[in-house]
PDB file of C-alpha atoms in Angstrom:
ATOM      1  CA  SER A1014       0.000   0.000   0.000  1.00 78.00           C
ATOM      2  CA  GLN A1015       1.060   3.611  -0.421  1.00 81.00           C
ATOM      3  CA  LYS A1016       2.514   5.355   2.590  1.00 88.00           C
ATOM      4  CA  ILE A1017       4.130   8.658   3.441  1.00 92.00           C
ATOM      5  CA  GLU A1018       5.907   8.381   6.776  1.00 93.00           C
ATOM      6  CA  GLN A1019       7.438  10.997   9.016  1.00 95.00           C
ATOM      7  CA  ASN A1020       8.839  10.691  12.530  1.00 87.00           C
ATOM      8  CA  SER A1021       5.883  10.721  14.870  1.00 81.00           C
ATOM      9  CA  GLU A1022       8.018  11.681  17.836  1.00 88.00           C
ATOM     10  CA  ALA A1023       8.580  15.358  18.443  1.00 92.00           C
ATOM     11  CA  LEU A1024      12.013  16.711  17.680  1.00 95.00           C
ATOM     12  CA  ASN A1025      13.470  18.992  20.357  1.00 96.00           C
ATOM     13  CA  ILE A1026      16.563  20.987  19.517  1.00 96.00           C
ATOM     14  CA  GLN A1027      18.455  23.931  20.873  1.00 97.00           C
ATOM     15  CA  GLU A1028      18.284  27.353  19.304  1.00 97.00           C
ATOM     16  CA  GLY A1029      20.990  27.870  16.703  1.00 97.00           C
ATOM     17  CA  LYS A1030      21.301  24.195  15.813  1.00 97.00           C
ATOM     18  CA  THR A1031      20.212  22.580  12.561  1.00 97.00           C
ATOM     19  CA  ALA A1032      16.949  20.650  12.611  1.00 97.00           C
ATOM     20  CA  THR A1033      16.618  17.726  10.209  1.00 97.00           C
ATOM     21  CA  LEU A1034      13.243  16.145   9.498  1.00 97.00           C
ATOM     22  CA  THR A1035      12.678  13.016   7.436  1.00 97.00           C
ATOM     23  CA  CYS A1036       9.968  12.004   4.973  1.00 96.00           C
ATOM     24  CA  ASN A1037       9.905   8.476   3.559  1.00 95.00           C
ATOM     25  CA  TYR A1038       7.426   7.265   0.985  1.00 93.00           C
ATOM     26  CA  THR A1039       6.419   3.840  -0.300  1.00 90.00           C
ATOM     27  CA  ASN A1040       4.788   2.845  -3.572  1.00 86.00           C
ATOM     28  CA  TYR A1041       4.783   6.350  -4.991  1.00 85.00           C
ATOM     29  CA  SER A1042       6.763   7.689  -7.917  1.00 81.00           C
ATOM     30  CA  PRO A1043       6.428  11.409  -7.328  1.00 80.00           C
ATOM     31  CA  ALA A1044       7.816  13.909  -9.747  1.00 77.00           C
ATOM     32  CA  TYR A1045       7.531  16.568  -7.053  1.00 86.00           C
ATOM     33  CA  LEU A1046       7.546  16.634  -3.274  1.00 90.00           C
ATOM     34  CA  GLN A1047       6.342  19.511  -1.094  1.00 94.00           C
ATOM     35  CA  TRP A1048       6.879  20.632   2.494  1.00 97.00           C
ATOM     36  CA  TYR A1049       4.331  22.535   4.583  1.00 98.00           C
ATOM     37  CA  ARG A1050       4.371  24.137   8.001  1.00 98.00           C
ATOM     38  CA  GLN A1051       1.421  23.974  10.372  1.00 98.00           C
ATOM     39  CA  ASP A1052       1.012  26.066  13.505  1.00 97.00           C
ATOM     40  CA  PRO A1053      -1.491  25.146  16.250  1.00 95.00           C
ATOM     41  CA  GLY A1054      -5.049  26.079  15.308  1.00 94.00           C
ATOM     42  CA  ARG A1055      -4.153  26.918  11.713  1.00 96.00           C
ATOM     43  CA  GLY A1056      -4.085  25.224   8.337  1.00 97.00           C
ATOM     44  CA  PRO A1057      -0.857  24.037   6.697  1.00 97.00           C
ATOM     45  CA  VAL A1058       1.156  26.636   4.798  1.00 97.00           C
ATOM     46  CA  PHE A1059       3.309  25.782   1.792  1.00 96.00           C
ATOM     47  CA  LEU A1060       7.080  26.202   2.229  1.00 97.00           C
ATOM     48  CA  LEU A1061       9.028  24.508  -0.538  1.00 94.00           C
ATOM     49  CA  LEU A1062       8.698  22.262  -3.545  1.00 92.00           C
ATOM     50  CA  ILE A1063      11.429  20.065  -4.985  1.00 91.00           C
ATOM     51  CA  ARG A1064      11.425  18.242  -8.310  1.00 88.00           C
ATOM     52  CA  GLU A1065      12.724  14.719  -8.829  1.00 85.00           C
ATOM     53  CA  ASN A1066      15.645  15.957 -10.924  1.00 86.00           C
ATOM     54  CA  GLU A1067      16.692  18.423  -8.222  1.00 89.00           C
ATOM     55  CA  LYS A1068      18.877  16.912  -5.544  1.00 85.00           C
ATOM     56  CA  GLU A1069      18.637  19.937  -3.321  1.00 94.00           C
ATOM     57  CA  LYS A1070      16.591  23.123  -2.978  1.00 95.00           C
ATOM     58  CA  ARG A1071      17.230  26.082  -0.683  1.00 96.00           C
ATOM     59  CA  LYS A1072      15.147  28.995   0.550  1.00 94.00           C
ATOM     60  CA  GLU A1073      16.696  31.241   3.180  1.00 96.00           C
ATOM     61  CA  ARG A1074      17.435  28.989   6.183  1.00 97.00           C
ATOM     62  CA  LEU A1075      15.533  26.038   4.703  1.00 97.00           C
ATOM     63  CA  LYS A1076      17.045  23.241   2.656  1.00 97.00           C
ATOM     64  CA  VAL A1077      15.279  20.229   1.152  1.00 97.00           C
ATOM     65  CA  THR A1078      16.840  17.176  -0.444  1.00 96.00           C
ATOM     66  CA  PHE A1079      15.094  14.553  -2.538  1.00 93.00           C
ATOM     67  CA  ASP A1080      16.511  11.071  -3.108  1.00 92.00           C
ATOM     68  CA  THR A1081      14.250   9.083  -5.437  1.00 89.00           C
ATOM     69  CA  THR A1082      16.415   5.972  -5.036  1.00 91.00           C
ATOM     70  CA  LEU A1083      16.006   5.949  -1.259  1.00 93.00           C
ATOM     71  CA  LYS A1084      12.447   7.297  -1.614  1.00 92.00           C
ATOM     72  CA  GLN A1085      13.250   9.918   0.955  1.00 94.00           C
ATOM     73  CA  SER A1086      13.268  13.656   1.444  1.00 95.00           C
ATOM     74  CA  LEU A1087      15.136  15.504   4.179  1.00 97.00           C
ATOM     75  CA  PHE A1088      14.093  18.944   5.403  1.00 97.00           C
ATOM     76  CA  HIS A1089      16.694  21.063   7.175  1.00 98.00           C
ATOM     77  CA  ILE A1090      16.312  24.303   9.124  1.00 98.00           C
ATOM     78  CA  THR A1091      19.670  25.896   9.842  1.00 97.00           C
ATOM     79  CA  ALA A1092      20.288  28.351  12.683  1.00 98.00           C
ATOM     80  CA  SER A1093      16.947  27.323  14.165  1.00 97.00           C
ATOM     81  CA  GLN A1094      14.912  29.791  16.213  1.00 97.00           C
ATOM     82  CA  PRO A1095      12.040  29.330  18.695  1.00 97.00           C
ATOM     83  CA  ALA A1096       9.752  30.824  16.002  1.00 97.00           C
ATOM     84  CA  ASP A1097      10.491  27.738  13.868  1.00 98.00           C
ATOM     85  CA  SER A1098       8.597  25.596  16.377  1.00 98.00           C
ATOM     86  CA  ALA A1099       5.686  24.038  14.491  1.00 98.00           C
ATOM     87  CA  THR A1100       4.604  20.822  12.822  1.00 97.00           C
ATOM     88  CA  TYR A1101       6.148  20.154   9.433  1.00 98.00           C
ATOM     89  CA  LEU A1102       4.412  17.986   6.842  1.00 97.00           C
ATOM     90  CA  CYS A1103       5.618  16.544   3.574  1.00 96.00           C
ATOM     91  CA  ALA A1104       3.177  15.991   0.738  1.00 93.00           C
ATOM     92  CA  LEU A1105       3.003  14.309  -2.648  1.00 88.00           C
ATOM     93  CA  TRP A1106       0.642  14.689  -5.558  1.00 80.00           C
ATOM     94  CA  ALA A1107      -0.631  11.192  -6.293  1.00 71.00           C
ATOM     95  CA  GLY A1108      -3.559   9.626  -8.107  1.00 62.00           C
ATOM     96  CA  GLY A1109      -2.485  10.803 -11.516  1.00 66.00           C
ATOM     97  CA  GLY A1110      -1.179  14.035 -10.092  1.00 60.00           C
ATOM     98  CA  ASN A1111      -4.417  15.454  -8.725  1.00 76.00           C
ATOM     99  CA  LYS A1112      -4.582  14.052  -5.215  1.00 82.00           C
ATOM    100  CA  LEU A1113      -2.448  15.867  -2.635  1.00 86.00           C
ATOM    101  CA  THR A1114      -1.537  13.364   0.082  1.00 89.00           C
ATOM    102  CA  PHE A1115       0.233  14.291   3.313  1.00 93.00           C
ATOM    103  CA  GLY A1116       2.544  12.557   5.706  1.00 94.00           C
ATOM    104  CA  THR A1117       1.662  12.442   9.377  1.00 91.00           C
ATOM    105  CA  GLY A1118       3.906  15.370  10.228  1.00 95.00           C
ATOM    106  CA  THR A1119       6.727  15.908  12.716  1.00 96.00           C
ATOM    107  CA  GLN A1120       6.481  18.414  15.544  1.00 96.00           C
ATOM    108  CA  LEU A1121       9.593  20.533  15.985  1.00 97.00           C
ATOM    109  CA  LYS A1122      10.350  22.409  19.209  1.00 97.00           C
ATOM    110  CA  VAL A1123      13.235  24.819  19.275  1.00 97.00           C
ATOM    111  CA  GLU A1124      14.317  25.662  22.807  1.00 96.00           C
ATOM    112  CA  LEU A1125      16.281  28.640  24.066  1.00 91.00           C
TER     113      LEU A1125
ATOM    114  CA  ASP D  39      -7.765  37.805  -1.946  1.00 68.00           C
ATOM    115  CA  ALA D  40      -8.749  36.827   1.612  1.00 82.00           C
ATOM    116  CA  GLY D  41      -7.616  33.263   1.129  1.00 95.00           C
ATOM    117  CA  VAL D  42      -9.695  30.147   1.680  1.00 98.00           C
ATOM    118  CA  ILE D  43     -12.531  30.910   4.051  1.00 98.00           C
ATOM    119  CA  GLN D  44     -14.176  28.258   6.195  1.00 98.00           C
ATOM    120  CA  SER D  45     -17.143  28.506   8.499  1.00 97.00           C
ATOM    121  CA  PRO D  46     -17.845  27.960  11.248  1.00 98.00           C
ATOM    122  CA  ARG D  47     -14.467  27.928  13.036  1.00 97.00           C
ATOM    123  CA  HIS D  48     -15.857  25.806  15.828  1.00 98.00           C
ATOM    124  CA  GLU D  49     -18.900  23.569  15.954  1.00 98.00           C
ATOM    125  CA  VAL D  50     -20.219  21.593  18.890  1.00 98.00           C
ATOM    126  CA  THR D  51     -23.150  19.335  18.205  1.00 97.00           C
ATOM    127  CA  GLU D  52     -24.940  16.414  19.736  1.00 97.00           C
ATOM    128  CA  MET D  53     -24.662  12.923  18.362  1.00 97.00           C
ATOM    129  CA  GLY D  54     -27.243  12.272  15.683  1.00 97.00           C
ATOM    130  CA  GLN D  55     -27.508  15.860  14.541  1.00 98.00           C
ATOM    131  CA  GLU D  56     -26.716  17.055  11.025  1.00 98.00           C
ATOM    132  CA  VAL D  57     -23.579  19.156  10.616  1.00 98.00           C
ATOM    133  CA  THR D  58     -22.726  21.321   7.616  1.00 98.00           C
ATOM    134  CA  LEU D  59     -19.275  22.775   7.095  1.00 98.00           C
ATOM    135  CA  ARG D  60     -18.730  25.510   4.525  1.00 98.00           C
ATOM    136  CA  CYS D  61     -15.837  26.595   2.343  1.00 98.00           C
ATOM    137  CA  LYS D  62     -15.155  29.464  -0.026  1.00 98.00           C
ATOM    138  CA  PRO D  63     -12.055  28.743  -2.135  1.00 97.00           C
ATOM    139  CA  ILE D  64      -9.706  31.310  -3.597  1.00 96.00           C
ATOM    140  CA  SER D  65     -11.189  32.845  -6.718  1.00 95.00           C
ATOM    141  CA  GLY D  66      -9.837  31.287  -9.896  1.00 92.00           C
ATOM    142  CA  HIS D  67      -8.703  28.053  -8.265  1.00 93.00           C
ATOM    143  CA  ASP D  68      -9.930  25.017 -10.159  1.00 91.00           C
ATOM    144  CA  TYR D  69      -9.332  22.413  -7.445  1.00 92.00           C
ATOM    145  CA  LEU D  70     -10.937  22.141  -4.032  1.00 95.00           C
ATOM    146  CA  PHE D  71     -10.012  19.590  -1.376  1.00 95.00           C
ATOM    147  CA  TRP D  72     -11.633  18.560   1.902  1.00 97.00           C
ATOM    148  CA  TYR D  73      -9.358  17.075   4.575  1.00 97.00           C
ATOM    149  CA  ARG D  74      -9.900  15.763   8.078  1.00 98.00           C
ATOM    150  CA  GLN D  75      -7.143  15.972  10.710  1.00 97.00           C
ATOM    151  CA  THR D  76      -6.899  13.934  13.906  1.00 94.00           C
ATOM    152  CA  MET D  77      -4.001  13.104  16.181  1.00 89.00           C
ATOM    153  CA  MET D  78      -4.263   9.431  15.343  1.00 88.00           C
ATOM    154  CA  ARG D  79      -4.578   9.591  11.559  1.00 89.00           C
ATOM    155  CA  GLY D  80      -3.038  12.925  10.609  1.00 91.00           C
ATOM    156  CA  LEU D  81      -4.346  14.840   7.610  1.00 95.00           C
ATOM    157  CA  GLU D  82      -6.608  12.623   5.501  1.00 94.00           C
ATOM    158  CA  LEU D  83      -7.988  13.586   2.100  1.00 94.00           C
ATOM    159  CA  LEU D  84     -11.739  13.032   2.056  1.00 96.00           C
ATOM    160  CA  ILE D  85     -12.760  14.273  -1.389  1.00 96.00           C
ATOM    161  CA  TYR D  86     -11.616  16.659  -4.084  1.00 93.00           C
ATOM    162  CA  PHE D  87     -13.333  18.591  -6.858  1.00 94.00           C
ATOM    163  CA  ASN D  88     -12.108  19.847 -10.206  1.00 92.00           C
ATOM    164  CA  ASN D  89     -14.146  22.644 -11.756  1.00 94.00           C
ATOM    165  CA  ASN D  90     -16.975  21.926  -9.308  1.00 96.00           C
ATOM    166  CA  VAL D  91     -17.140  18.222 -10.227  1.00 95.00           C
ATOM    167  CA  PRO D  92     -16.310  15.593  -7.573  1.00 95.00           C
ATOM    168  CA  ILE D  93     -13.365  13.577  -8.883  1.00 92.00           C
ATOM    169  CA  ASP D  94     -12.355  11.258  -6.069  1.00 91.00           C
ATOM    170  CA  ASP D  95     -14.399  10.604  -2.936  1.00 94.00           C
ATOM    171  CA  SER D  96     -12.604   7.427  -1.926  1.00 92.00           C
ATOM    172  CA  GLY D  97     -11.523   9.028   1.339  1.00 93.00           C
ATOM    173  CA  MET D  98     -15.052   9.722   2.536  1.00 95.00           C
ATOM    174  CA  PRO D  99     -15.410   7.432   5.544  1.00 89.00           C
ATOM    175  CA  GLU D 100     -18.990   6.340   5.022  1.00 86.00           C
ATOM    176  CA  ASP D 101     -22.356   7.258   3.616  1.00 92.00           C
ATOM    177  CA  ARG D 102     -23.005   9.658   6.454  1.00 96.00           C
ATOM    178  CA  PHE D 103     -20.578  12.050   4.762  1.00 97.00           C
ATOM    179  CA  SER D 104     -21.460  13.987   1.625  1.00 98.00           C
ATOM    180  CA  ALA D 105     -19.910  16.952  -0.155  1.00 98.00           C
ATOM    181  CA  LYS D 106     -21.177  19.333  -2.805  1.00 98.00           C
ATOM    182  CA  MET D 107     -19.811  22.175  -4.839  1.00 98.00           C
ATOM    183  CA  PRO D 108     -22.755  23.957  -6.455  1.00 97.00           C
ATOM    184  CA  ASN D 109     -20.553  26.677  -7.939  1.00 96.00           C
ATOM    185  CA  ALA D 110     -16.933  27.752  -8.186  1.00 95.00           C
ATOM    186  CA  SER D 111     -17.052  29.836  -5.016  1.00 96.00           C
ATOM    187  CA  PHE D 112     -18.753  27.540  -2.538  1.00 97.00           C
ATOM    188  CA  SER D 113     -18.545  24.009  -1.194  1.00 98.00           C
ATOM    189  CA  THR D 114     -20.137  22.144   1.699  1.00 98.00           C
ATOM    190  CA  LEU D 115     -19.275  19.032   3.644  1.00 98.00           C
ATOM    191  CA  LYS D 116     -22.228  17.494   5.421  1.00 98.00           C
ATOM    192  CA  ILE D 117     -22.324  14.808   8.099  1.00 98.00           C
ATOM    193  CA  GLN D 118     -25.696  13.250   8.807  1.00 97.00           C
ATOM    194  CA  PRO D 119     -26.098  11.808  11.386  1.00 97.00           C
ATOM    195  CA  SER D 120     -22.986  12.888  13.258  1.00 97.00           C
ATOM    196  CA  GLU D 121     -21.162  10.584  15.685  1.00 97.00           C
ATOM    197  CA  PRO D 122     -18.555  11.269  18.397  1.00 97.00           C
ATOM    198  CA  ARG D 123     -15.843   9.634  16.246  1.00 96.00           C
ATOM    199  CA  ASP D 124     -16.370  12.374  13.662  1.00 97.00           C
ATOM    200  CA  SER D 125     -14.800  14.852  16.074  1.00 98.00           C
ATOM    201  CA  ALA D 126     -11.785  16.330  14.273  1.00 98.00           C
ATOM    202  CA  VAL D 127     -10.552  19.443  12.519  1.00 98.00           C
ATOM    203  CA  TYR D 128     -11.840  19.684   8.959  1.00 98.00           C
ATOM    204  CA  PHE D 129      -9.828  21.664   6.445  1.00 98.00           C
ATOM    205  CA  CYS D 130     -10.732  22.937   3.034  1.00 98.00           C
ATOM    206  CA  ALA D 131      -7.954  23.746   0.556  1.00 96.00           C
ATOM    207  CA  SER D 132      -7.855  25.054  -2.984  1.00 95.00           C
ATOM    208  CA  SER D 133      -5.266  24.968  -5.724  1.00 92.00           C
ATOM    209  CA  PRO D 134      -5.023  26.900  -8.988  1.00 88.00           C
ATOM    210  CA  GLN D 135      -4.480  23.669 -10.867  1.00 76.00           C
ATOM    211  CA  GLY D 136      -4.043  20.041 -10.030  1.00 65.00           C
ATOM    212  CA  GLY D 137      -0.900  18.271  -9.355  1.00 63.00           C
ATOM    213  CA  LEU D 138       2.798  18.325  -9.562  1.00 63.00           C
ATOM    214  CA  ASN D 139       4.248  21.767  -9.085  1.00 68.00           C
ATOM    215  CA  THR D 140       1.274  23.616  -7.608  1.00 82.00           C
ATOM    216  CA  GLU D 141       0.777  24.351  -3.943  1.00 89.00           C
ATOM    217  CA  ALA D 142      -2.428  24.031  -1.989  1.00 92.00           C
ATOM    218  CA  PHE D 143      -3.840  26.903   0.045  1.00 95.00           C
ATOM    219  CA  PHE D 144      -5.619  25.923   3.238  1.00 97.00           C
ATOM    220  CA  GLY D 145      -8.362  27.552   5.236  1.00 98.00           C
ATOM    221  CA  GLN D 146      -8.230  27.974   9.005  1.00 97.00           C
ATOM    222  CA  GLY D 147     -10.237  24.803   9.538  1.00 98.00           C
ATOM    223  CA  THR D 148     -13.415  23.934  11.411  1.00 98.00           C
ATOM    224  CA  ARG D 149     -13.001  22.197  14.743  1.00 98.00           C
ATOM    225  CA  LEU D 150     -15.931  19.814  15.105  1.00 98.00           C
ATOM    226  CA  THR D 151     -16.857  18.286  18.434  1.00 98.00           C
ATOM    227  CA  VAL D 152     -19.671  15.741  18.552  1.00 98.00           C
ATOM    228  CA  VAL D 153     -20.865  14.969  22.068  1.00 97.00           C
TER     229      VAL D 153
END
């Protein structure tokens, strides 16, 4: 069956460190993978998209990698800040490209 | 544009009652999605529409759930009769086009509590 898996345990890191979140998928062949941020009481907000032929994508302090052989994407936040604390979700377009399916999300807490 | 607008933000209802959740997508977006989010199951896609036509409702849990999109600016998700296990946050999202390199824009969600 198709699955998109993220670490269910919360990730706690110290301010200034790099946070690394993992997204693994099974039985998908995505051409694109997306990352979203969700704050408590709000809907997910789009952050980054990476294409299958891009190994790495950067946006300010964010970096995403995409390994189609491992079927994995890594999401990095460098120089993390308490304001980065949120839940981060990866997502794939499936079902012929029209069905946006999300992973379970990983909660990140950045501590002072 | 004000973004995707959902109403109500919170809904508390008694078991057996009918519940209707509402969504106004971003103008010009051809795709509309309804999701349900719980701690146990995460964000689940219930149904999506393309140009007001339901395309895939395979995520709708059972016949008690129905969704409509009578025009490009309005959609409803109805639960009749509601049950306590329907308690969750329901999100509506819209996208300018389906798939691949387009992002989805989410509303603030409706927190439904069935007692």
